[in-house]
PDB file of C-alpha atoms in Angstrom:
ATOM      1  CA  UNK A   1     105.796  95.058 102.577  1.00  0.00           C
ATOM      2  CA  UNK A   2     102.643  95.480 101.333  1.00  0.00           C
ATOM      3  CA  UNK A   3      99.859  93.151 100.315  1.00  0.00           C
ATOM      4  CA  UNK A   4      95.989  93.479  99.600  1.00  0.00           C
ATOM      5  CA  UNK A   5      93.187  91.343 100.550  1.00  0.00           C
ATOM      6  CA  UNK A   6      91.628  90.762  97.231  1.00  0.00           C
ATOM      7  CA  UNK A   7      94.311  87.633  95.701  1.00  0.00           C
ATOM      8  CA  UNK A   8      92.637  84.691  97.185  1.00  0.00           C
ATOM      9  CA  UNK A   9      95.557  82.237  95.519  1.00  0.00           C
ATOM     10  CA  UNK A  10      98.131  83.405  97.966  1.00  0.00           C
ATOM     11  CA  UNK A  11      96.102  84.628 100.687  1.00  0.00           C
ATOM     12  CA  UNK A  12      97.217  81.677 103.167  1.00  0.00           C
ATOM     13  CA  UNK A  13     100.512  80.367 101.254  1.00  0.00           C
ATOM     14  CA  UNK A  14     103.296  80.705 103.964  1.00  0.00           C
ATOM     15  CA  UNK A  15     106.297  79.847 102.411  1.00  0.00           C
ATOM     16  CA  UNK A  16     109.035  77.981 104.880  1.00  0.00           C
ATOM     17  CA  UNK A  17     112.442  77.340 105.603  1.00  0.00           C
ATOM     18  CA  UNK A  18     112.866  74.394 103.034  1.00  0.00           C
ATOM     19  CA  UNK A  19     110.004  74.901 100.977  1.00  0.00           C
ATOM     20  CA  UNK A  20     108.634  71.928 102.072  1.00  0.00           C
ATOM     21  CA  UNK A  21     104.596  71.468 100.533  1.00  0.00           C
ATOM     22  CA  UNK A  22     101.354  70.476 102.398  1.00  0.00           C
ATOM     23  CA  UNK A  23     102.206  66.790 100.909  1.00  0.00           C
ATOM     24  CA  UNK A  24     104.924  66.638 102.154  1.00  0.00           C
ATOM     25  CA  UNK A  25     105.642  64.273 105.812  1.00  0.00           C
ATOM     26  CA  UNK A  26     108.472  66.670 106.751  1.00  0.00           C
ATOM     27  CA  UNK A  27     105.809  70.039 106.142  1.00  0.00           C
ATOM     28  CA  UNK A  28     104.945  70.142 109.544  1.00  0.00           C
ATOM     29  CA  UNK A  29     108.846  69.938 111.460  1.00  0.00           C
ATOM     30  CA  UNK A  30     109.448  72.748 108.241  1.00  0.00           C
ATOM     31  CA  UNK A  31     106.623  75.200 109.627  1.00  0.00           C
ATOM     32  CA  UNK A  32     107.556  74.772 113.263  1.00  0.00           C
ATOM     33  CA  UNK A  33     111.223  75.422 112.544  1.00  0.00           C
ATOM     34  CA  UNK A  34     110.512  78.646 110.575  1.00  0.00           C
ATOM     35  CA  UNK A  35     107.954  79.449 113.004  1.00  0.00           C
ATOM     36  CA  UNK A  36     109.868  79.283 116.356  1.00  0.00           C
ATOM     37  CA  UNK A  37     113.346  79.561 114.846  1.00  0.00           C
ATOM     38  CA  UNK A  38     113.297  81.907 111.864  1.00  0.00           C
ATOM     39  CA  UNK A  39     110.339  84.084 113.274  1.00  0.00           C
ATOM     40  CA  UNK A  40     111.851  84.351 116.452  1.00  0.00           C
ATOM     41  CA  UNK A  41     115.503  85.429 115.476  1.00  0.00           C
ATOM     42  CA  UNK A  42     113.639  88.482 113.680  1.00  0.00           C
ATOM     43  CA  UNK A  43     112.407  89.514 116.893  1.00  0.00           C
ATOM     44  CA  UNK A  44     115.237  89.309 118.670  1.00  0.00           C
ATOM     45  CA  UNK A  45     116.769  91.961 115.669  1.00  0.00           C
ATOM     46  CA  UNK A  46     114.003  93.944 116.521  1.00  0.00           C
ATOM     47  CA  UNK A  47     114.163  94.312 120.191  1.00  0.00           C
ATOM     48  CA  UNK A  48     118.231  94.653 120.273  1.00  0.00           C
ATOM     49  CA  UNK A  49     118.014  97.928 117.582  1.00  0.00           C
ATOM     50  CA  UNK A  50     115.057  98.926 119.456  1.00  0.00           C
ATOM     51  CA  UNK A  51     116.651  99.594 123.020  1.00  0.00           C
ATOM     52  CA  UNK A  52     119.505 100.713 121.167  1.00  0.00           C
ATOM     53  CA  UNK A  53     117.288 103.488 119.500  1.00  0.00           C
ATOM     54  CA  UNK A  54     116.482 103.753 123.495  1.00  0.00           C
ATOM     55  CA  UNK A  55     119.660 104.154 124.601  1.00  0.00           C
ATOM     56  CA  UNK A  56     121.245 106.307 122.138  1.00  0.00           C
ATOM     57  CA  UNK A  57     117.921 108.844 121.110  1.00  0.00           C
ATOM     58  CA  UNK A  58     117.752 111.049 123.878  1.00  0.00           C
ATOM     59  CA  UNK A  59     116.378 108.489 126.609  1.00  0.00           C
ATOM     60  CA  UNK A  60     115.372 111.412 128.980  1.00  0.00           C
ATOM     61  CA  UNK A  61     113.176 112.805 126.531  1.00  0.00           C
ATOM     62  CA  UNK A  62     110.309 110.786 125.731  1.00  0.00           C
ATOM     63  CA  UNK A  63     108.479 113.310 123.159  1.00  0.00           C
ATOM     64  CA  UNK A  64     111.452 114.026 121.586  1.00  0.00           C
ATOM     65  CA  UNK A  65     112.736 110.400 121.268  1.00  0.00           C
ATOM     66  CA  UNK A  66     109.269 109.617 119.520  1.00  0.00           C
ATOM     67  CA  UNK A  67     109.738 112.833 117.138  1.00  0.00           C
ATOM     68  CA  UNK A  68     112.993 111.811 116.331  1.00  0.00           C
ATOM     69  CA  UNK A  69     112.750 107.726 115.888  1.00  0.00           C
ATOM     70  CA  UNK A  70     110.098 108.704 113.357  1.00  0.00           C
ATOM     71  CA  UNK A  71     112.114 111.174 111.182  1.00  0.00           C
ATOM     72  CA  UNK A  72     115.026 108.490 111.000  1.00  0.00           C
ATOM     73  CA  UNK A  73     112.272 105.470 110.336  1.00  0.00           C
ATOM     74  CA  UNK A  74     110.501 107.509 107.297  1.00  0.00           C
ATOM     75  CA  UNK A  75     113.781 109.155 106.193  1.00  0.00           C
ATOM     76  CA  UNK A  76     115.952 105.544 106.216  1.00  0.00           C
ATOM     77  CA  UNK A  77     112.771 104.159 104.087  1.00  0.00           C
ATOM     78  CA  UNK A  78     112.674 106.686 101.826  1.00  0.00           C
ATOM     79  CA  UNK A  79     116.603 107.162 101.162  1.00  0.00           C
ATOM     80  CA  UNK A  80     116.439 103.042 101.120  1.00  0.00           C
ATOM     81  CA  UNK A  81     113.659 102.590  98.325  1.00  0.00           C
ATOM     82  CA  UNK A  82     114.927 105.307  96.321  1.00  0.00           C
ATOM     83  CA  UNK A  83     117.937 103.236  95.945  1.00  0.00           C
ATOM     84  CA  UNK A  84     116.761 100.029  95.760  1.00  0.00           C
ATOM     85  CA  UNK A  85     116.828  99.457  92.547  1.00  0.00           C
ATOM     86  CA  UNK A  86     120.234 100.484  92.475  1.00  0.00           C
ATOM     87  CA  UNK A  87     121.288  97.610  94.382  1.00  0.00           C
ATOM     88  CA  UNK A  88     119.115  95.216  92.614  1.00  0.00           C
ATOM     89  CA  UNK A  89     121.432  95.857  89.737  1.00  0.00           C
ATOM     90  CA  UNK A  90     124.156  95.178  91.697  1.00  0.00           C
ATOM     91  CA  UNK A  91     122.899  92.203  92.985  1.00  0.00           C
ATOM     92  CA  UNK A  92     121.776  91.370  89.493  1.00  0.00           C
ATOM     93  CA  UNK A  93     125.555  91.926  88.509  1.00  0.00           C
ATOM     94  CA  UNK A  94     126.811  89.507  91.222  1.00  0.00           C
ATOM     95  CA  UNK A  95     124.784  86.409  90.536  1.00  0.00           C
ATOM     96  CA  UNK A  96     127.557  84.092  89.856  1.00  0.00           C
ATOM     97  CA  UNK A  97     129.490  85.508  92.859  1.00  0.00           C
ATOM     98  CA  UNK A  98     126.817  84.011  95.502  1.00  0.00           C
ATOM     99  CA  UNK A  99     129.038  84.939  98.530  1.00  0.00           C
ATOM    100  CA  UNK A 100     128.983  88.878  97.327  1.00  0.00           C
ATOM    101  CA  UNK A 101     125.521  88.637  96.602  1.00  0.00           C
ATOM    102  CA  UNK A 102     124.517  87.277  99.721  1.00  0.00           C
ATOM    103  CA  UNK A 103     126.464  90.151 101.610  1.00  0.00           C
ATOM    104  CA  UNK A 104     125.369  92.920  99.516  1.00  0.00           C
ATOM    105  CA  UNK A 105     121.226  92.250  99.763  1.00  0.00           C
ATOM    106  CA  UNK A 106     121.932  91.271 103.667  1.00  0.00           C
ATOM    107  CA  UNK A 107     123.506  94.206 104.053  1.00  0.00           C
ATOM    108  CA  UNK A 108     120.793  96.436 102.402  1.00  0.00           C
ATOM    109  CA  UNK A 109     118.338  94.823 104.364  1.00  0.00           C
ATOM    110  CA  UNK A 110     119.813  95.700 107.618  1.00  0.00           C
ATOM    111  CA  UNK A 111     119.217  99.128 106.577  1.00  0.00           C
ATOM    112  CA  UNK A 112     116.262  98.757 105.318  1.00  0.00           C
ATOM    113  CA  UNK A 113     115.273  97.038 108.398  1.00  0.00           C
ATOM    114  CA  UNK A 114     116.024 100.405 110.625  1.00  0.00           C
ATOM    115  CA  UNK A 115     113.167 101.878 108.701  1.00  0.00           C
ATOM    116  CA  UNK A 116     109.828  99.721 110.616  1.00  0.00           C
ATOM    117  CA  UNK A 117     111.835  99.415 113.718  1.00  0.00           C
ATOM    118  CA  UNK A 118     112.232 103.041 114.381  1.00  0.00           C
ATOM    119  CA  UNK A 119     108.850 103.995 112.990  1.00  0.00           C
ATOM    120  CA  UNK A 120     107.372 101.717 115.232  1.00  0.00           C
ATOM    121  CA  UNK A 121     108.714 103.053 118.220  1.00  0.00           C
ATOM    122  CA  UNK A 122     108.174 106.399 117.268  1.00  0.00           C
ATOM    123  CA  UNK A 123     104.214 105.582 116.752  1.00  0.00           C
ATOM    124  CA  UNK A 124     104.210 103.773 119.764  1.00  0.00           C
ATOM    125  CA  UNK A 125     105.534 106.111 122.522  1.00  0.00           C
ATOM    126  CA  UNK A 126     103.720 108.676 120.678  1.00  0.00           C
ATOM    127  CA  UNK A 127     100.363 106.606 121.309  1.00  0.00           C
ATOM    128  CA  UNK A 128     102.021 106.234 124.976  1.00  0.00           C
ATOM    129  CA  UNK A 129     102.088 110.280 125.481  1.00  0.00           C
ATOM    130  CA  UNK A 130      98.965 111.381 123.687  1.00  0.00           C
ATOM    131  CA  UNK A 131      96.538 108.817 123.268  1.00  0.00           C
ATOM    132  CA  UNK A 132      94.447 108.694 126.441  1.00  0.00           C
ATOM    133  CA  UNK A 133      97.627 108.051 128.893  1.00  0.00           C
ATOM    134  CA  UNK A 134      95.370 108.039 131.783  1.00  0.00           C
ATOM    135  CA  UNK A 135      93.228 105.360 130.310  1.00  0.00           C
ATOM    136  CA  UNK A 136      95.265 102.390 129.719  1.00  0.00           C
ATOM    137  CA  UNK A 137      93.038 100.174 128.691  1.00  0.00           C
ATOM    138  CA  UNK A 138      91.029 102.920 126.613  1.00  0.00           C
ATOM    139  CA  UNK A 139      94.262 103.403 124.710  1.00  0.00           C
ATOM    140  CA  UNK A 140      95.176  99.978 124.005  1.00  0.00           C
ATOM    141  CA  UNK A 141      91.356  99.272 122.581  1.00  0.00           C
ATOM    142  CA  UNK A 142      91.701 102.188 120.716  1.00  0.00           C
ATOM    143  CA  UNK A 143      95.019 101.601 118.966  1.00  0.00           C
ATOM    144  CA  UNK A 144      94.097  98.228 117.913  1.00  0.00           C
ATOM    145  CA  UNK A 145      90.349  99.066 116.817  1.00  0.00           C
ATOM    146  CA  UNK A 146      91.458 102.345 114.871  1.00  0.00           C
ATOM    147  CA  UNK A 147      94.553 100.276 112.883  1.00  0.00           C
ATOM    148  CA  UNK A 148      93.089  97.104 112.203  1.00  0.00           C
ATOM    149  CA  UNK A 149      89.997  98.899 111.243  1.00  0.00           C
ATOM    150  CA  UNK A 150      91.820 101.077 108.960  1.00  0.00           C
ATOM    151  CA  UNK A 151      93.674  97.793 107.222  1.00  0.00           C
ATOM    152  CA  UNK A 152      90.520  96.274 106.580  1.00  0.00           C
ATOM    153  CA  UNK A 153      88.761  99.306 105.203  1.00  0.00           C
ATOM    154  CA  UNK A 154      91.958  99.801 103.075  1.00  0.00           C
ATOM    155  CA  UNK A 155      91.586  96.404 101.980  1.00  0.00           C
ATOM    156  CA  UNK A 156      95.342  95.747 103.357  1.00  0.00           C
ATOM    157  CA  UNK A 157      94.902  93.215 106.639  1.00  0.00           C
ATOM    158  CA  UNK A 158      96.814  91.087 104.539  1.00  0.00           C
ATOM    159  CA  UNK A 159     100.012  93.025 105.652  1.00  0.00           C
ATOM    160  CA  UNK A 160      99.620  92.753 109.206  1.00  0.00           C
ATOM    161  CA  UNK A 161     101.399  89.212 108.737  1.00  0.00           C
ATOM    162  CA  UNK A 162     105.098  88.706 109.678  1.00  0.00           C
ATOM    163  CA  UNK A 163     104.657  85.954 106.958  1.00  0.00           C
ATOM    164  CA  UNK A 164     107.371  83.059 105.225  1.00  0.00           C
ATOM    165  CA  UNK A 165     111.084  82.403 104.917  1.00  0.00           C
ATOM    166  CA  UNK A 166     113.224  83.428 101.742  1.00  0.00           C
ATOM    167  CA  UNK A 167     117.104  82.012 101.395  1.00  0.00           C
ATOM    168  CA  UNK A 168     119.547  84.434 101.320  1.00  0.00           C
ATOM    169  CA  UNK A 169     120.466  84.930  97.571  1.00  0.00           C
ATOM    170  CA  UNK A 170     117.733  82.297  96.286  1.00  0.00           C
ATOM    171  CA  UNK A 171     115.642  85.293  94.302  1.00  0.00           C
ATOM    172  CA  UNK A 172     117.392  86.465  90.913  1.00  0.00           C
ATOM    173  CA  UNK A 173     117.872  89.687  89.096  1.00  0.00           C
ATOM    174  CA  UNK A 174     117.890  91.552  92.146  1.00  0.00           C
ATOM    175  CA  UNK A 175     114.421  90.795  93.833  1.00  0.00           C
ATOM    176  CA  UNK A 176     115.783  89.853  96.864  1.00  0.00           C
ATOM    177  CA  UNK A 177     116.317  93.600  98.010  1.00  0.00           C
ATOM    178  CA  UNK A 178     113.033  94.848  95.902  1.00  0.00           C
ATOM    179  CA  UNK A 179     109.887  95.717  98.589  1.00  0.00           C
ATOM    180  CA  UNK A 180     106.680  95.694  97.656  1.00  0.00           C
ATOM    181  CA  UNK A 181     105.285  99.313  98.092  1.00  0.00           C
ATOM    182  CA  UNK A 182     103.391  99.881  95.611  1.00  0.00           C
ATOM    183  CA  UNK A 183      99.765  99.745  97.378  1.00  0.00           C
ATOM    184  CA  UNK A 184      97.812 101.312  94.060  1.00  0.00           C
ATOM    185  CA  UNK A 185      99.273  99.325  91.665  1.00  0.00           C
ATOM    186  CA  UNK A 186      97.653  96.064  93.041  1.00  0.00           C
ATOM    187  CA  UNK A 187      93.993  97.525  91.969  1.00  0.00           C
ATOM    188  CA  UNK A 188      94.977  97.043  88.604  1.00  0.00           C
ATOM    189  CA  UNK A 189      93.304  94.431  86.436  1.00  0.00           C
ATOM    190  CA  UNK A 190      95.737  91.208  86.392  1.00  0.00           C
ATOM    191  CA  UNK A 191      95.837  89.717  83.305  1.00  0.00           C
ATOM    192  CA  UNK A 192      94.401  85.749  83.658  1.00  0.00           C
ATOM    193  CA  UNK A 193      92.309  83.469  81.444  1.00  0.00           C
ATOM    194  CA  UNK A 194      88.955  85.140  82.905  1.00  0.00           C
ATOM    195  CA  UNK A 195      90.122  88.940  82.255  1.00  0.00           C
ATOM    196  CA  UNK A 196      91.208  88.088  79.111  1.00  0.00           C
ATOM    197  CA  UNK A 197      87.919  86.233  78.147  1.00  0.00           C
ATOM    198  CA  UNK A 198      86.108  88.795  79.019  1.00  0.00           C
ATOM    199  CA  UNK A 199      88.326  91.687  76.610  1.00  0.00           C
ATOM    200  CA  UNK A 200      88.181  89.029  73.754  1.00  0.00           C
ATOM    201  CA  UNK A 201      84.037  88.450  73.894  1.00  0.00           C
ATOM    202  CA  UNK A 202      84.043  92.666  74.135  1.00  0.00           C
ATOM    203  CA  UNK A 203      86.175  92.737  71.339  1.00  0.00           C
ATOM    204  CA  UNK A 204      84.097  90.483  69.385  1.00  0.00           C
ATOM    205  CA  UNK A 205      80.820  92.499  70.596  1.00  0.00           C
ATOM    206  CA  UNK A 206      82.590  95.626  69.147  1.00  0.00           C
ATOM    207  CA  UNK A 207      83.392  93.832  65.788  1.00  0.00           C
ATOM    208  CA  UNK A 208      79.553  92.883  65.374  1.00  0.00           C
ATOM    209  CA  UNK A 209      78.654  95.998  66.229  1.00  0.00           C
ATOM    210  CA  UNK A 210      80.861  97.887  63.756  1.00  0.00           C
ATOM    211  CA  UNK A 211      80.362  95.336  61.124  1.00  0.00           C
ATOM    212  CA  UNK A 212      76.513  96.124  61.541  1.00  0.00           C
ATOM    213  CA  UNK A 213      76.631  99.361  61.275  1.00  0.00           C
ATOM    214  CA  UNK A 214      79.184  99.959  58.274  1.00  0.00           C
ATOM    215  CA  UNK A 215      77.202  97.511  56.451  1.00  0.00           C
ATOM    216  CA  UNK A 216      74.163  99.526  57.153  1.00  0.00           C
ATOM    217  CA  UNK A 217      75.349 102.476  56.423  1.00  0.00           C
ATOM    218  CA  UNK A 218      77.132 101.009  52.842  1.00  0.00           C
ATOM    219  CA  UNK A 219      73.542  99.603  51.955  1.00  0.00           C
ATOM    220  CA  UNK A 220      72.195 102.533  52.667  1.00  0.00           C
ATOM    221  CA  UNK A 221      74.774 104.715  50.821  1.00  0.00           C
ATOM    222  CA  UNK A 222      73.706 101.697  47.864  1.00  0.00           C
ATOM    223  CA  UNK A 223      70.702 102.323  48.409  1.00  0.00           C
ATOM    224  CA  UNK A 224      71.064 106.357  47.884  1.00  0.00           C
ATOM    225  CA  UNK A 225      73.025 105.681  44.666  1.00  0.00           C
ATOM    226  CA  UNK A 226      71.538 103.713  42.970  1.00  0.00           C
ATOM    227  CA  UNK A 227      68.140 105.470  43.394  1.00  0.00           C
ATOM    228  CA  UNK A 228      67.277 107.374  40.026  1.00  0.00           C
ATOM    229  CA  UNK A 229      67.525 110.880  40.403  1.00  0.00           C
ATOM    230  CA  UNK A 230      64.384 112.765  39.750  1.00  0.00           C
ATOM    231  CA  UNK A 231      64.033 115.013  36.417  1.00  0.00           C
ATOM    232  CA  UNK A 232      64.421 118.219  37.896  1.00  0.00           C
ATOM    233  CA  UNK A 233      67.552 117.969  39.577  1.00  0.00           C
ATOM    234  CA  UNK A 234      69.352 116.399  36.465  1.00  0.00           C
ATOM    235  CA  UNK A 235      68.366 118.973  34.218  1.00  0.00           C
ATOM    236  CA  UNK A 236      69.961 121.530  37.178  1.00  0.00           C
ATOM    237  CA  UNK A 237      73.329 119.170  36.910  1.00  0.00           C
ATOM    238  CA  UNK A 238      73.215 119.275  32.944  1.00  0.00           C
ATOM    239  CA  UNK A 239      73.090 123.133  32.763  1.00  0.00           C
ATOM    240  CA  UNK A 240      76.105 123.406  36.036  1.00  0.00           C
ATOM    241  CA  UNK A 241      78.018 121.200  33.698  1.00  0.00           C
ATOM    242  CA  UNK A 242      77.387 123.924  30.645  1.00  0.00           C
TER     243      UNK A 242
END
């Protein structure tokens, strides 16, 4: 998922388990259970398809484990968002059948889920081979420098969160298997009260503007016509006409 630095509405809205807001006495018992429960059954997924990618991607071969876990991470995400819209319509199809809906988007997003697991393995054992491996702590201070660096300068640090809870089946016409990818199309303008104040008051500059200058030019033009002609020039028109 991807999200940019620049929407200061949502920038620290963590959504929870229950949904539970600030207000609210039971907020706090709602955090720590998505926190320490939620949070930390994702990382467990992680780690067991991680040594799994261990065990079953040539484990003797560390380069060519790396090489390999980062073909199947870019090629699952790219074979998986290609689709996904696909299965949103699906999903979209199955929303008074909760049950199938449930299985269908959990099932997509196991797949999906291959996709950041395996890339990040790949990345990292490829940081293990090549990036000073004879400098531990060199490497480590350069890994994290260079990427959260590079977030911030892409205006993106926002997406280094693991952030919020969604239900299963809660999201409808097939958003619960839609990720957000689209890292350029958050630069556009949003349209809100203060974007659109601003296009009416151009607008209305504009209209001034044009109004000014047709009715300049028509009282000119009025001017022009209604000017008499000089002698010469009508007695030229006169004999044309003849």
């Amino acid at each position: 998922m991807i999200d940019v630095d620049f929407y200061r509405s949502r920038y620290f809205k963590v959504s929870t388990r229950f949904h539970s807001k600030v207000n609210m006495p039971w907020f706090v018992p709602d955090a720590l259970f998505t926190a320490t429960v939620i949070h930390s059954l994702i990382i467990v997924v992680w780690r067991g398809l991680w040594h799994f990618l261990d065990l079953a991607l040539f484990p003797d071969q560390m380069s060519a484990t790396a090489l390999y876990s980062l073909v199947i991470g870019y090629g699952v995400a790219i074979a998986t968002m290609s689709i996904q819209n696909y299965i949103a319509r699906i999903s979209k199809c199955l929303e008074k059948q909760i049950l199938c809906k449930i299985i269908t988007e959990d099932l997509f997003i196991l797949t999906v889920c291959v996709a950041p697991v395996s890339c990040w393995r790949g990345l990292w054992f490829l940081q293990d081979l090549y990036l000073f491996p004879s400098h531990e702590q060199l490497s480590y201070w350069v890994s994290h420098a260079t990427g959260y660096l590079g977030l911030i300068i892409l205006g993106s640090g926002n997406s280094l969160l693991v952030r919020g809870c969604k239900l299963d089946g809660e999201m409808a016409d097939g958003e619960g298997v839609k990720a957000d990818l689209e890292y350029f199309a958050h630069f556009k303008m949003q349209e809100t009260p203060q974007t659109e104040s601003l296009i009416n008051n151009a607008k209305d500059i504009n209209g001034g503007i044009n109004d000014d200058t047709n009715g300049g030019i028509n009282d000119i033009n009025g001017d022009i016509a209604d000017k008499p002609k000089d002698k010469p020039c009508t007695e030229i028109e006169q004999k044309l006409i003849l």
